[in-house]
XYZ file of C-alpha atoms in Angstrom:
405
model
C 78.471 -20.300 -6.790
C 80.094 -23.044 -4.674
C 81.450 -24.845 -7.772
C 83.034 -21.635 -9.101
C 84.957 -20.985 -5.881
C 86.203 -24.553 -5.666
C 87.289 -24.462 -9.300
C 89.177 -21.222 -8.629
C 90.968 -22.713 -5.629
C 92.044 -25.835 -7.535
C 93.114 -23.791 -10.541
C 95.203 -21.552 -8.284
C 96.933 -24.513 -6.713
C 97.591 -26.134 -10.050
C 98.789 -22.849 -11.477
C 101.378 -22.390 -8.755
C 102.642 -25.903 -9.319
C 102.841 -25.350 -13.068
C 104.794 -22.097 -12.667
C 107.282 -23.804 -10.355
C 107.742 -26.581 -12.864
C 108.158 -24.178 -15.767
C 110.823 -22.212 -13.933
C 112.930 -25.321 -13.483
C 112.093 -27.449 -16.474
C 115.171 -29.611 -16.311
C 114.969 -30.078 -12.560
C 113.174 -32.975 -10.933
C 109.629 -32.243 -9.705
C 109.670 -30.975 -6.113
C 108.192 -33.193 -3.541
C 104.945 -32.009 -1.860
C 105.416 -32.030 1.821
C 102.701 -33.000 4.271
C 102.672 -29.457 5.606
C 101.994 -27.998 2.151
C 99.218 -30.527 1.542
C 97.647 -29.662 4.871
C 97.753 -25.927 4.046
C 96.093 -26.548 0.684
C 93.366 -28.678 2.287
C 92.795 -25.938 4.877
C 92.422 -23.330 2.146
C 89.932 -25.535 0.281
C 87.968 -26.147 3.511
C 87.840 -22.397 4.190
C 86.595 -21.761 0.681
C 83.944 -24.476 1.101
C 82.772 -22.796 4.328
C 82.492 -19.449 2.544
C 80.566 -21.082 -0.289
C 78.181 -22.719 2.200
C 77.626 -19.399 4.013
C 76.990 -17.564 0.755
C 74.568 -20.289 -0.364
C 72.697 -20.016 2.941
C 72.473 -16.257 2.549
C 71.219 -16.704 -1.006
C 68.583 -19.214 0.135
C 67.458 -16.865 2.936
C 67.159 -13.970 0.498
C 65.122 -16.172 -1.817
C 62.734 -16.994 1.033
C 62.452 -13.267 1.839
C 61.695 -12.530 -1.792
C 59.017 -15.230 -1.903
C 57.489 -13.964 1.358
C 57.485 -10.397 0.062
C 55.891 -11.505 -3.200
C 53.161 -13.360 -1.303
C 52.577 -10.328 0.955
C 52.300 -8.021 -2.066
C 49.864 -10.429 -3.705
C 47.802 -10.687 -0.495
C 47.791 -6.893 -0.158
C 46.605 -6.566 -3.756
C 43.817 -9.101 -3.119
C 42.817 -7.238 0.066
C 42.769 -3.928 -1.798
C 40.568 -5.468 -4.491
C 38.167 -6.622 -1.770
C 38.217 -3.186 -0.105
C 37.649 -1.481 -3.467
C 34.769 -3.857 -4.162
C 33.164 -3.132 -0.776
C 33.720 0.604 -1.256
C 32.036 0.449 -4.650
C 29.177 -1.568 -3.160
C 28.686 1.017 -0.406
C 29.052 4.008 -2.723
C 26.865 2.607 -5.499
C 24.092 1.177 -3.305
C 22.080 2.642 -0.465
C 19.263 1.298 1.696
C 16.609 3.472 3.306
C 13.480 2.904 5.301
C 10.593 4.757 6.867
C 7.889 3.595 9.251
C 4.608 5.333 10.108
C 2.797 3.832 13.100
C 0.186 4.774 15.669
C -1.420 3.601 18.879
C -4.842 5.175 19.175
C -8.453 4.940 20.237
C -11.116 5.454 17.571
C -14.733 6.426 18.168
C -16.434 5.813 14.799
C -20.164 6.064 14.197
C -22.468 5.964 11.208
C -25.907 7.504 11.681
C -25.363 7.355 15.420
C -24.293 3.690 15.604
C -20.806 2.331 16.278
C -18.918 0.857 13.329
C -16.346 -1.941 13.109
C -13.571 0.674 12.943
C -14.210 1.729 16.556
C -11.824 0.569 19.270
C -8.222 0.727 20.408
C -5.349 -0.693 18.424
C -1.861 -0.444 17.007
C -1.339 0.223 13.300
C 1.714 0.233 11.077
C 0.264 2.582 8.495
C 3.332 2.463 6.248
C 6.702 0.708 6.176
C 8.762 1.791 3.193
C 11.973 -0.123 2.470
C 14.027 1.240 -0.407
C 17.151 0.174 -2.296
C 18.908 2.593 -4.631
C 21.683 1.571 -7.038
C 23.944 4.010 -8.866
C 25.323 2.823 -12.212
C 27.240 6.037 -12.888
C 26.829 9.790 -12.452
C 23.758 9.761 -14.740
C 21.963 6.446 -14.398
C 20.514 4.865 -11.260
C 17.660 2.583 -10.204
C 15.321 2.445 -7.217
C 13.060 -0.160 -5.651
C 10.817 0.814 -2.715
C 8.329 -1.557 -1.130
C 5.253 -0.440 0.807
C 4.058 -2.566 3.732
C 0.918 -1.661 5.641
C -1.088 -3.194 8.484
C -4.420 -1.995 9.771
C -6.022 -3.283 12.946
C -9.384 -2.109 11.593
C -9.005 -4.263 8.480
C -7.198 -7.049 10.320
C -4.668 -7.822 7.562
C -1.315 -6.862 6.090
C -0.421 -5.942 2.521
C 2.834 -5.401 0.637
C 3.081 -3.379 -2.574
C 5.784 -2.033 -4.847
C 5.636 1.700 -4.168
C 8.452 2.656 -6.519
C 10.438 0.737 -9.132
C 12.141 2.927 -11.679
C 15.215 3.567 -13.785
C 16.448 7.153 -13.509
C 18.587 9.270 -15.776
C 19.725 12.581 -14.274
C 21.071 14.525 -17.233
C 21.080 17.844 -15.375
C 19.313 19.594 -12.504
C 16.820 20.802 -15.112
C 15.985 17.352 -16.510
C 15.619 14.154 -14.500
C 13.901 11.246 -16.286
C 12.313 8.190 -14.666
C 10.713 5.107 -16.208
C 8.579 2.846 -14.009
C 6.618 3.425 -10.816
C 7.712 6.787 -9.389
C 6.476 9.826 -7.470
C 3.644 11.732 -9.103
C 3.999 15.504 -9.542
C 1.471 16.753 -6.981
C 0.977 14.725 -3.790
C 4.640 14.148 -2.814
C 5.400 17.829 -3.471
C 2.552 18.942 -1.207
C 3.726 16.463 1.459
C 7.227 17.974 1.435
C 5.788 21.290 2.681
C 3.106 19.838 4.948
C 5.691 17.763 6.812
C 3.212 15.687 8.831
C 2.492 12.837 6.442
C 2.904 10.270 9.210
C -0.038 11.852 11.034
C -2.325 12.234 7.998
C -2.297 12.239 4.192
C -2.541 15.581 2.444
C -5.927 16.755 1.157
C -5.967 15.217 -2.345
C -4.502 11.944 -1.096
C -6.811 11.697 1.923
C -9.938 12.093 -0.219
C -8.593 9.725 -2.924
C -8.544 12.263 -5.745
C -4.992 11.388 -6.738
C -2.127 8.923 -6.433
C 1.247 9.492 -4.815
C 2.975 7.068 -7.225
C 2.025 5.478 -10.546
C 3.480 3.422 -13.415
C 4.691 5.253 -16.505
C 7.176 7.890 -17.644
C 8.150 10.800 -15.426
C 10.264 13.931 -15.834
C 11.124 16.887 -13.637
C 13.770 19.336 -12.584
C 14.705 22.776 -11.319
C 14.944 25.882 -13.460
C 16.491 29.303 -12.995
C 18.878 28.227 -10.268
C 16.049 26.879 -8.103
C 13.665 29.774 -8.698
C 11.203 27.355 -10.314
C 10.617 23.634 -10.654
C 8.386 21.349 -12.664
C 7.232 17.734 -12.893
C 5.239 15.815 -15.507
C 4.036 12.213 -15.714
C 2.380 10.013 -18.330
C 0.957 7.049 -16.413
C -1.495 4.162 -16.452
C -3.759 6.030 -14.014
C -4.689 3.252 -11.583
C -1.925 3.971 -9.075
C 1.128 2.041 -7.948
C -1.003 -0.698 -6.351
C -2.560 -1.594 -9.702
C -0.141 -1.642 -12.677
C -2.968 -2.244 -15.126
C -3.044 -1.685 -18.887
C -5.699 0.506 -20.460
C -6.582 2.004 -23.811
C -4.677 5.174 -23.131
C -2.442 6.950 -20.652
C -3.246 9.646 -18.101
C -1.203 12.811 -17.628
C -0.357 14.902 -14.564
C 1.809 17.989 -14.308
C 2.990 20.648 -11.882
C 4.911 23.901 -12.029
C 6.068 25.837 -8.993
C 7.551 29.275 -8.538
C 9.988 29.725 -5.624
C 10.286 33.497 -5.049
C 12.386 32.929 -1.917
C 13.951 29.989 -0.148
C 11.407 27.648 1.538
C 8.406 29.391 -0.080
C 6.541 27.873 -3.039
C 3.566 28.855 -5.183
C 2.453 25.827 -7.187
C -0.271 24.847 -9.650
C -0.977 21.463 -11.195
C -3.466 19.376 -13.107
C -4.503 15.834 -13.999
C -6.511 14.296 -16.856
C -7.329 10.708 -17.790
C -9.546 7.701 -17.220
C -7.794 6.432 -14.056
C -6.980 3.117 -15.724
C -10.663 2.223 -15.944
C -10.970 2.290 -19.742
C -9.772 -1.066 -21.069
C -9.950 -3.066 -24.258
C -13.460 -4.218 -23.324
C -14.740 -1.241 -21.306
C -15.247 2.260 -22.697
C -15.075 5.349 -20.518
C -17.930 7.830 -20.474
C -15.787 10.700 -19.155
C -12.246 11.714 -18.378
C -11.438 12.512 -14.781
C -9.917 15.977 -14.403
C -8.360 17.759 -11.434
C -6.824 21.184 -10.869
C -4.554 21.973 -7.916
C -3.056 25.029 -6.277
C -0.847 25.511 -3.235
C 0.971 28.271 -1.396
C 3.287 27.001 1.331
C 6.249 27.879 3.517
C 8.384 25.468 5.544
C 11.566 26.167 7.516
C 12.984 24.732 10.775
C 9.693 23.773 12.389
C 7.759 26.753 11.069
C 5.188 25.638 8.518
C 2.257 27.451 6.974
C 0.348 26.388 3.895
C -2.909 26.220 1.994
C -3.972 23.743 -0.700
C -6.979 23.795 -3.042
C -8.301 21.300 -5.570
C -11.166 21.066 -8.007
C -12.086 17.711 -9.544
C -14.567 16.414 -12.092
C -15.819 12.869 -12.685
C -13.329 11.096 -10.432
C -16.112 8.734 -9.403
C -17.955 8.883 -12.720
C -15.501 7.783 -15.403
C -17.763 4.854 -16.364
C -21.164 6.400 -15.604
C -23.383 8.582 -17.761
C -23.910 10.973 -14.865
C -21.265 13.573 -14.164
C -20.152 15.061 -10.879
C -17.794 17.650 -9.422
C -15.870 18.133 -6.190
C -13.673 20.758 -4.643
C -11.957 21.343 -1.342
C -9.325 23.234 0.570
C -6.896 22.648 3.396
C -4.882 24.949 5.664
C -2.144 23.868 8.047
C 0.544 25.288 10.266
C 3.111 24.403 12.898
C 5.055 26.465 15.448
C 8.233 25.486 17.367
C 7.676 25.493 21.138
C 11.277 24.824 22.220
C 14.759 24.952 20.771
C 14.838 21.170 21.170
C 12.320 20.682 18.382
C 9.021 20.276 20.243
C 6.388 21.642 17.856
C 2.674 22.389 18.024
C 0.685 21.864 14.830
C -2.839 21.925 13.466
C -4.815 21.494 10.255
C -8.315 22.014 8.892
C -9.843 20.541 5.678
C -13.208 21.143 4.075
C -14.485 19.593 0.851
C -17.700 19.288 -1.140
C -17.311 15.845 -2.638
C -20.455 15.678 -4.811
C -21.424 19.170 -5.930
C -23.702 17.963 -8.766
C -25.302 14.699 -7.618
C -25.465 15.390 -3.866
C -24.767 19.099 -3.235
C -25.259 18.786 0.529
C -22.550 16.109 0.916
C -19.647 17.624 2.823
C -16.439 16.314 4.325
C -14.605 18.127 7.115
C -11.427 17.129 8.909
C -9.235 18.740 11.523
C -6.409 17.795 13.828
C -4.278 19.326 16.579
C -1.153 17.892 18.118
C 2.297 18.263 19.601
C 5.371 16.675 18.037
C 8.304 15.445 20.134
C 11.674 14.501 18.610
C 13.066 11.414 20.375
C 16.381 10.876 18.593
C 17.611 11.650 15.123
C 15.292 9.871 12.687
C 12.610 9.138 15.298
C 9.768 11.399 16.391
C 6.422 11.005 18.129
C 3.283 13.129 18.122
C 0.293 13.218 20.451
C -2.688 13.996 18.197
C -6.434 14.424 18.242
C -8.332 14.011 14.937
C -11.931 14.694 14.006
C -13.513 13.662 10.687
C -17.101 14.219 9.581
C -18.790 13.105 6.360
C -22.463 14.002 6.089
C -25.295 15.193 3.867
C -28.744 16.585 4.545
C -30.544 13.224 4.398
C -29.003 9.770 4.901
C -25.266 10.143 5.584
C -23.906 11.015 9.017
C -20.464 9.521 9.537
C -18.221 10.725 12.357
C -14.776 9.598 13.491
C -12.912 10.868 16.533
C -9.413 9.568 17.151
C -6.851 10.242 19.850
C -3.438 8.673 20.305
C 0.270 8.705 19.570
C 1.716 8.678 16.061
C 5.321 7.818 15.234
C 7.728 8.412 12.359
C 10.975 6.414 12.083
C 13.338 6.990 9.182
C 16.764 5.586 8.377
C-alpha cells in the first residue's frame, strides 16, 4: 500500500515535468527552484505519513481479526465442553438408597437369650446405582448392595442389579442380566415400608428380589394391566451360579383404577441347586396373589403365597408352605406423619411339621424429615414355634430410617 502511493506521487511529479517539456520542446528545460523542490518533498512526506497511518490501521485490524478468530475458537471449544458435560449429565444418572436402624432386640430360643439379643446400629441396605442411557431405546444399569449387621458383625457388598435394557415401547421392556424379579419388587411398591421390613415372600425366603437371567415386562391397555416375566438361574443375585436349567417367574396385574392393583404370579424351578454333578429331586413351585391400594400415605393391602419344596429340592421328602400378610397405613397430619401396621402368619412346613408356624407383626409411626429422608419409630414381634422343640421369639423396638437420593 505504501509503495503504491509513493509510486503515484513520483509518477505525478514526473508527469507534470514531462508535459511541461512536451509543450515547449524547442525551449531549454526550466530550472527547478528550491521552493518547488521543497513543495514536492512536502507532498511526498505527507503521502508517506498517510501510508504509515493506513499501514497502522491495517495492522490493528489484523490484530482484531486474529483476536476475534481466537475468541471464536475458544467459544467453540467451550461449547464442545459444555455439550460434553450436558451429554454426560443427560445420559448418566446416579442414585442411592440407605436403610438403617438403631434398635434393641430381645431374642430368645426355648426361653434362653441368643447372640442376636442386644442394642446396636445396622445399615440393612445401601444401594448405589449408576444408569447410562445410550439412546432412547437402550440403557444400562449397575446397582451395588452393601449391608452391615451388628448381629453378624460383618459387612458384605453384592451386585444387586447389572443389566442391559431395551425399552421398545411401554408394552415391552427387555432386560438382560441381574434385574428385578416380577413379584417381590412389585409387592414392595404397594407396601411402601421396605426399609422397616421385607414383604412376606422375601422375609420368609421363598423368593428373590433380583436374579440373573432374561427379563421382560410392560404395561398394557393404557395402564389398565401390566406384566413381568423372568427366566433366571434361580439362586438369586448374590449367587450367579450355573445350573442344568433355568427357573421361571411371572406376574400379571389388573389395575381397575389408579393406585389399585389385583395381581397373581408364580415361580417354578430348582433354585440353582441342580448342577452338572447334582440332580434335583423336585422343582420348587410358588403361587402368589395380592390386592393392594396405595395413594398419598393411605395404604391397604393383602398378600398370599403357597409354596412347595422350597427347602426340599434335593431331598426325597416333599413339603408345603403357605402364608398371608395384611398391612395398612393412615396419614395423621398434612405434613406426612403416618401411622402403620402389619400382620403376617405362615405355616412353613405343612407336610413334615404341620404344627410349625411363623407369625410376625409390627406397629409404628413414620416421620418425614426432609425430602428423601424419613424416620419411623417401630415395634416388631416375631414368633417361630411348633408343638415340640421350637420356640423362637424376637421382640425389637427402635428407630428405622430411609434415605434416598
